[in-house]
CSV table of C-alpha atoms and ligand atoms in Angstrom, one decimal:
chain,number,residue,atom,x,y,z
A,454,MET,CA,0.0,0.0,0.0
A,455,SER,CA,1.3,3.4,-0.9
A,456,ASP,CA,2.1,6.0,1.8
A,457,PRO,CA,-0.6,8.6,1.8
A,458,MET,CA,2.0,11.4,2.4
A,459,GLN,CA,3.6,10.3,-0.9
A,460,ALA,CA,0.5,11.1,-2.8
A,461,LYS,CA,0.3,14.7,-1.7
A,462,SER,CA,1.3,17.3,-4.3
A,463,SER,CA,4.4,19.4,-4.0
A,464,ALA,CA,2.1,22.4,-3.4
A,465,TYR,CA,0.8,20.6,-0.3
A,466,HIS,CA,4.2,20.2,1.1
A,467,GLU,CA,5.3,23.7,0.2
A,468,LEU,CA,2.2,25.1,1.9
A,469,ILE,CA,2.8,23.2,5.1
A,470,GLU,CA,6.4,24.4,5.2
A,471,ALA,CA,5.5,28.0,4.5
A,472,MET,CA,2.8,28.0,7.2
A,473,SER,CA,5.5,27.3,9.8
A,474,GLN,CA,7.2,30.6,8.7
A,475,PRO,CA,6.0,34.2,9.6
A,476,GLY,CA,3.6,36.0,7.2
A,477,CYS,CA,1.0,34.8,4.7
A,478,PRO,CA,2.1,31.5,3.2
A,479,ILE,CA,0.8,32.3,-0.3
A,480,CYS,CA,2.8,35.6,-0.3
A,481,ARG,CA,5.9,33.7,0.7
A,482,LEU,CA,5.5,31.0,-1.9
A,483,VAL,CA,4.4,33.3,-4.7
A,484,ASP,CA,7.4,35.5,-4.1
A,485,ARG,CA,9.7,32.6,-4.3
A,486,ALA,CA,8.1,31.3,-7.4
A,487,VAL,CA,8.4,34.6,-9.2
A,488,ARG,CA,12.0,35.0,-8.3
A,489,GLN,CA,12.8,31.5,-9.5
A,490,TYR,CA,10.9,32.2,-12.7
A,491,VAL,CA,12.9,35.4,-13.3
A,492,ASP,CA,16.2,33.5,-12.7
A,493,VAL,CA,15.4,30.7,-15.1
A,494,PHE,CA,14.1,33.2,-17.7
A,495,PHE,CA,17.1,35.4,-17.5
A,496,TYR,CA,19.6,32.5,-17.6
A,497,GLU,CA,18.0,30.4,-20.2
A,498,ASN,CA,15.1,31.8,-22.1
A,499,VAL,CA,15.9,35.4,-22.8
A,500,THR,CA,16.1,34.7,-26.5
A,501,ASN,CA,12.6,33.2,-26.6
A,502,VAL,CA,10.8,35.2,-29.2
A,503,GLU,CA,7.3,34.8,-27.8
A,504,ARG,CA,8.3,35.8,-24.3
A,505,ARG,CA,10.2,38.8,-25.6
A,506,ALA,CA,7.1,40.0,-27.5
A,507,GLU,CA,5.0,39.7,-24.4
A,508,ILE,CA,7.4,41.8,-22.4
A,509,ARG,CA,7.5,44.4,-25.3
A,510,GLU,CA,3.7,44.5,-25.5
A,511,ALA,CA,3.5,45.0,-21.7
A,512,ARG,CA,6.0,47.8,-22.1
A,513,GLY,CA,8.3,46.0,-19.7
A,514,TYR,CA,7.5,44.6,-16.3
A,515,CYS,CA,5.4,46.6,-13.8
A,516,SER,CA,7.2,48.7,-11.3
A,517,VAL,CA,7.2,46.0,-8.6
A,518,HIS,CA,8.4,43.2,-10.8
A,519,GLY,CA,10.8,45.5,-12.6
A,520,ALA,CA,12.4,46.3,-9.2
A,521,LEU,CA,13.3,42.6,-9.0
A,522,LEU,CA,15.7,43.0,-11.9
A,523,ALA,CA,17.9,45.6,-10.3
A,524,GLY,CA,19.9,43.1,-8.3
A,525,HIS,CA,19.9,40.4,-10.9
A,526,ALA,CA,23.2,38.7,-11.8
A,527,ARG,CA,22.4,38.6,-15.5
A,528,MET,CA,22.7,42.3,-16.5
A,529,LEU,CA,23.3,41.3,-20.1
A,530,SER,CA,19.8,39.7,-20.2
A,531,VAL,CA,18.4,42.8,-18.4
A,532,ALA,CA,20.0,45.0,-21.1
A,533,ILE,CA,18.5,42.9,-23.9
A,534,ILE,CA,15.0,43.1,-22.5
A,535,GLN,CA,15.1,46.8,-21.7
A,536,HIS,CA,16.6,47.7,-25.0
A,537,ASP,CA,13.7,45.8,-26.7
A,538,VAL,CA,11.1,47.9,-24.9
A,539,ILE,CA,12.8,51.3,-25.4
A,540,ASN,CA,13.5,50.5,-29.0
A,541,ASP,CA,9.9,49.7,-29.7
A,542,VAL,CA,8.7,52.9,-27.9
A,543,LEU,CA,11.2,55.1,-29.9
A,544,ARG,CA,10.1,53.5,-33.2
A,545,GLU,CA,6.5,54.7,-32.5
A,546,VAL,CA,7.6,58.1,-31.2
A,547,ASP,CA,9.8,58.7,-34.3
A,548,ARG,CA,6.8,58.2,-36.6
A,549,VAL,CA,5.1,61.3,-35.3
A,550,LEU,CA,7.7,63.6,-33.6
A,551,PRO,CA,9.8,65.6,-36.0
A,552,GLN,CA,13.5,65.0,-35.8
A,553,THR,CA,14.3,68.6,-34.8
A,554,HIS,CA,12.4,70.8,-32.4
A,555,THR,CA,10.6,73.8,-34.0
A,556,HIS,CA,8.3,76.3,-32.4
A,557,CYS,CA,4.6,75.8,-32.7
A,558,ARG,CA,2.7,77.6,-35.4
A,559,PRO,CA,-1.0,78.6,-34.9
A,560,LEU,CA,-2.6,75.5,-36.5
A,561,ASP,CA,-0.1,73.1,-35.0
A,562,HIS,CA,-2.4,72.3,-32.0
A,563,LEU,CA,-4.4,69.7,-34.1
A,564,ILE,CA,-1.2,68.0,-35.2
A,565,GLY,CA,-0.1,68.2,-31.5
A,566,MET,CA,-3.3,66.4,-30.4
A,567,SER,CA,-2.8,63.4,-32.7
A,568,MET,CA,0.9,63.3,-31.8
A,569,ARG,CA,0.1,63.2,-28.1
A,570,ARG,CA,-2.3,60.2,-28.8
A,571,THR,CA,0.2,58.3,-30.8
A,572,VAL,CA,2.9,58.8,-28.2
A,573,LEU,CA,0.5,57.8,-25.5
A,574,ASP,CA,-0.3,54.6,-27.4
A,575,ALA,CA,3.4,53.9,-27.8
A,576,VAL,CA,4.0,54.2,-24.1
A,577,LYS,CA,0.9,52.5,-22.7
A,578,PRO,CA,1.1,48.8,-22.0
A,579,LYS,CA,-0.9,46.7,-24.5
A,580,ARG,CA,-1.1,43.7,-22.1
A,581,VAL,CA,-0.7,42.9,-18.4
A,582,CYS,CA,2.9,42.5,-17.0
A,583,PRO,CA,3.9,38.9,-17.7
A,584,LEU,CA,5.2,38.4,-14.2
A,585,CYS,CA,1.9,39.7,-12.7
A,586,GLU,CA,0.2,37.0,-14.9
A,587,TYR,CA,2.6,34.3,-13.7
A,588,GLU,CA,2.0,35.5,-10.1
A,589,ARG,CA,-1.8,35.2,-10.5
A,590,ASP,CA,-1.4,31.6,-11.9
A,591,GLN,CA,0.7,30.6,-9.0
A,592,GLU,CA,-1.7,32.2,-6.5
A,593,GLY,CA,-4.6,30.3,-8.0
A,594,MET,CA,-2.8,27.0,-8.0
A,595,LEU,CA,-1.7,27.4,-4.3
A,596,LEU,CA,-5.1,28.7,-3.1
A,597,HIS,CA,-6.8,25.7,-4.8
A,598,ALA,CA,-4.3,23.3,-3.1
A,599,LEU,CA,-5.0,25.0,0.3
A,600,ALA,CA,-8.8,24.8,-0.2
A,601,ASN,CA,-8.7,21.2,-1.4
A,602,GLU,CA,-6.6,20.0,1.4
A,603,ILE,CA,-7.9,22.0,4.4
A,604,HIS,CA,-9.8,19.0,5.7
A,605,ASP,CA,-6.5,17.1,5.9
A,606,GLU,CA,-5.5,17.1,9.6
A,607,VAL,CA,-1.9,18.2,9.1
A,608,MET,CA,-2.9,21.0,6.7
A,609,HIS,CA,-5.7,22.1,9.1
A,610,GLN,CA,-3.3,22.3,12.1
A,611,ALA,CA,-0.6,24.0,10.1
A,612,PHE,CA,-2.9,26.7,8.8
A,613,ALA,CA,-4.4,27.2,12.3
A,614,ARG,CA,-0.9,27.9,13.7
A,615,SER,CA,0.1,30.1,10.7
A,616,SER,CA,-0.1,33.9,10.3
A,617,GLY,CA,-3.1,33.3,8.1
A,618,LEU,CA,-3.8,34.6,4.6
A,619,CYS,CA,-3.2,38.3,4.0
A,620,LEU,CA,-6.4,40.2,3.0
A,621,PRO,CA,-5.5,40.3,-0.7
A,622,HIS,CA,-5.0,36.6,-0.8
A,623,LEU,CA,-8.2,36.0,1.2
A,624,GLU,CA,-10.0,38.1,-1.5
A,625,ALA,CA,-8.3,36.0,-4.2
A,626,LEU,CA,-9.5,32.8,-2.5
A,627,LEU,CA,-13.0,34.1,-2.3
A,628,GLN,CA,-13.0,34.9,-6.0
A,629,LEU,CA,-11.9,31.4,-7.0
A,630,ARG,CA,-14.6,29.3,-8.6
A,631,ASP,CA,-15.0,25.6,-8.0
A,632,VAL,CA,-14.0,25.7,-4.3
A,633,ASP,CA,-16.0,23.3,-2.2
A,634,PRO,CA,-18.2,25.4,0.1
A,635,HIS,CA,-17.5,23.2,3.1
A,636,HIS,CA,-13.8,23.6,2.6
A,637,LEU,CA,-14.2,27.4,2.2
A,638,ARG,CA,-16.3,27.6,5.4
A,639,LEU,CA,-13.6,25.7,7.4
A,640,LEU,CA,-10.9,28.0,6.0
A,641,LEU,CA,-12.9,31.1,6.9
A,642,HIS,CA,-13.4,29.9,10.5
A,643,ILE,CA,-9.7,29.4,10.9
A,644,GLU,CA,-8.8,32.7,9.2
A,645,ARG,CA,-11.3,34.5,11.5
A,646,ASP,CA,-9.6,33.1,14.6
A,647,ILE,CA,-6.3,34.3,13.3
A,648,LEU,CA,-7.6,37.8,12.5
A,649,LYS,CA,-9.2,37.9,16.0
A,650,ALA,CA,-5.9,37.0,17.7
A,651,LEU,CA,-4.1,39.7,15.8
A,652,LYS,CA,-6.8,42.2,16.7
A,653,THR,CA,-6.4,41.3,20.4
A,654,ASP,CA,-2.6,41.8,20.1
A,655,LEU,CA,-3.1,45.2,18.5
A,656,GLU,CA,-5.4,46.2,21.3
A,657,GLU,CA,-2.9,45.1,23.8
A,658,TYR,CA,-0.2,47.0,22.0
A,659,LEU,CA,-2.5,50.1,22.0
A,660,ALA,CA,-3.3,49.8,25.6
A,661,LYS,CA,0.4,49.6,26.6
A,662,SER,CA,1.5,52.3,24.2
A,663,ASN,CA,0.8,55.2,26.4
A,664,GLY,CA,3.6,57.5,27.5
A,665,SER,CA,4.1,56.0,30.9
A,666,TYR,CA,4.4,52.4,29.8
A,667,ASP,CA,7.7,50.6,29.9
A,668,TYR,CA,8.1,48.9,26.5
A,669,ALA,CA,10.3,46.2,28.1
A,670,GLY,CA,7.0,44.8,29.4
A,671,MET,CA,5.6,44.1,26.0
A,672,GLY,CA,4.9,40.5,25.2
A,673,LYS,CA,4.0,38.9,21.8
A,674,GLU,CA,2.0,42.0,20.9
A,675,ALA,CA,5.3,44.0,20.5
A,676,ASP,CA,5.5,43.3,16.8
A,677,SER,CA,1.8,43.2,16.1
A,678,PRO,CA,1.7,46.5,14.1
A,679,LEU,CA,4.4,45.0,11.7
A,680,ARG,CA,2.5,41.7,11.4
A,681,ALA,CA,-0.7,43.7,10.8
A,682,ILE,CA,0.9,45.6,7.9
A,683,LYS,CA,1.7,42.3,6.1
A,684,LEU,CA,-1.6,40.8,6.9
A,685,VAL,CA,-3.7,43.8,5.8
A,686,SER,CA,-1.7,44.7,2.7
A,687,GLY,CA,-0.1,41.4,1.7
A,688,ARG,CA,2.8,41.2,-0.7
A,689,VAL,CA,3.1,44.4,-2.7
A,690,LEU,CA,1.6,43.2,-5.9
A,691,GLY,CA,2.6,44.4,-9.3
A,692,ARG,CA,-0.8,45.4,-10.6
A,693,ARG,CA,-1.1,48.5,-12.7
B,1367,ZN,ZN1,-0.7,36.9,0.9
B,1368,ZN,ZN1,4.1,42.7,-12.6
């Protein structure tokens, strides 16, 4: 007979592991997945024509995902990707903007209007950031795994002891179709307990945070404002 633990998906094991760490487990795993994706892409697939076209059409990655590239070891790949985008924008701009600057004449405002539209079209993304898209896929896969396995005793206990889902990932969970309502209800009960415990910690923190209180007397509520930032806002997502 096969070992039931063997049959569990890798998402199951990753979730259990992430739940033992601070913060929303989905945020943690999605962040790791995106960084791994960027590493593989920049080391191996930067010449992939389709992927390059997606990045061009998105006018590069969004600001959050773009910031991931700054510390990347493969600056050659970064240069290739960014050159692609800037080259494409400039090609559009050159179509409408004269090569030399001249002062406006009275009827030039109409030409100016269409020029502004063309340049705006050149700059505006024509598709969503590919890494945001990848992030959404990973989120969906992990949230499905969580919902499908929440009746599993190990998963149940791990989630109950975790920092819970951040509010953006709770929202994403609630928007998933095809989640068993019994599983969802159980998840929501656990999540509510976690939110209540954090609320109590914040209240304790507030009660002790008057001028006369000695901060050395703070207990587990000491870092509750920081925990609350993560739980309320979640991972800074690259939506634009
Ligand atoms: Zn999250
Ligand atoms: Zn993005």
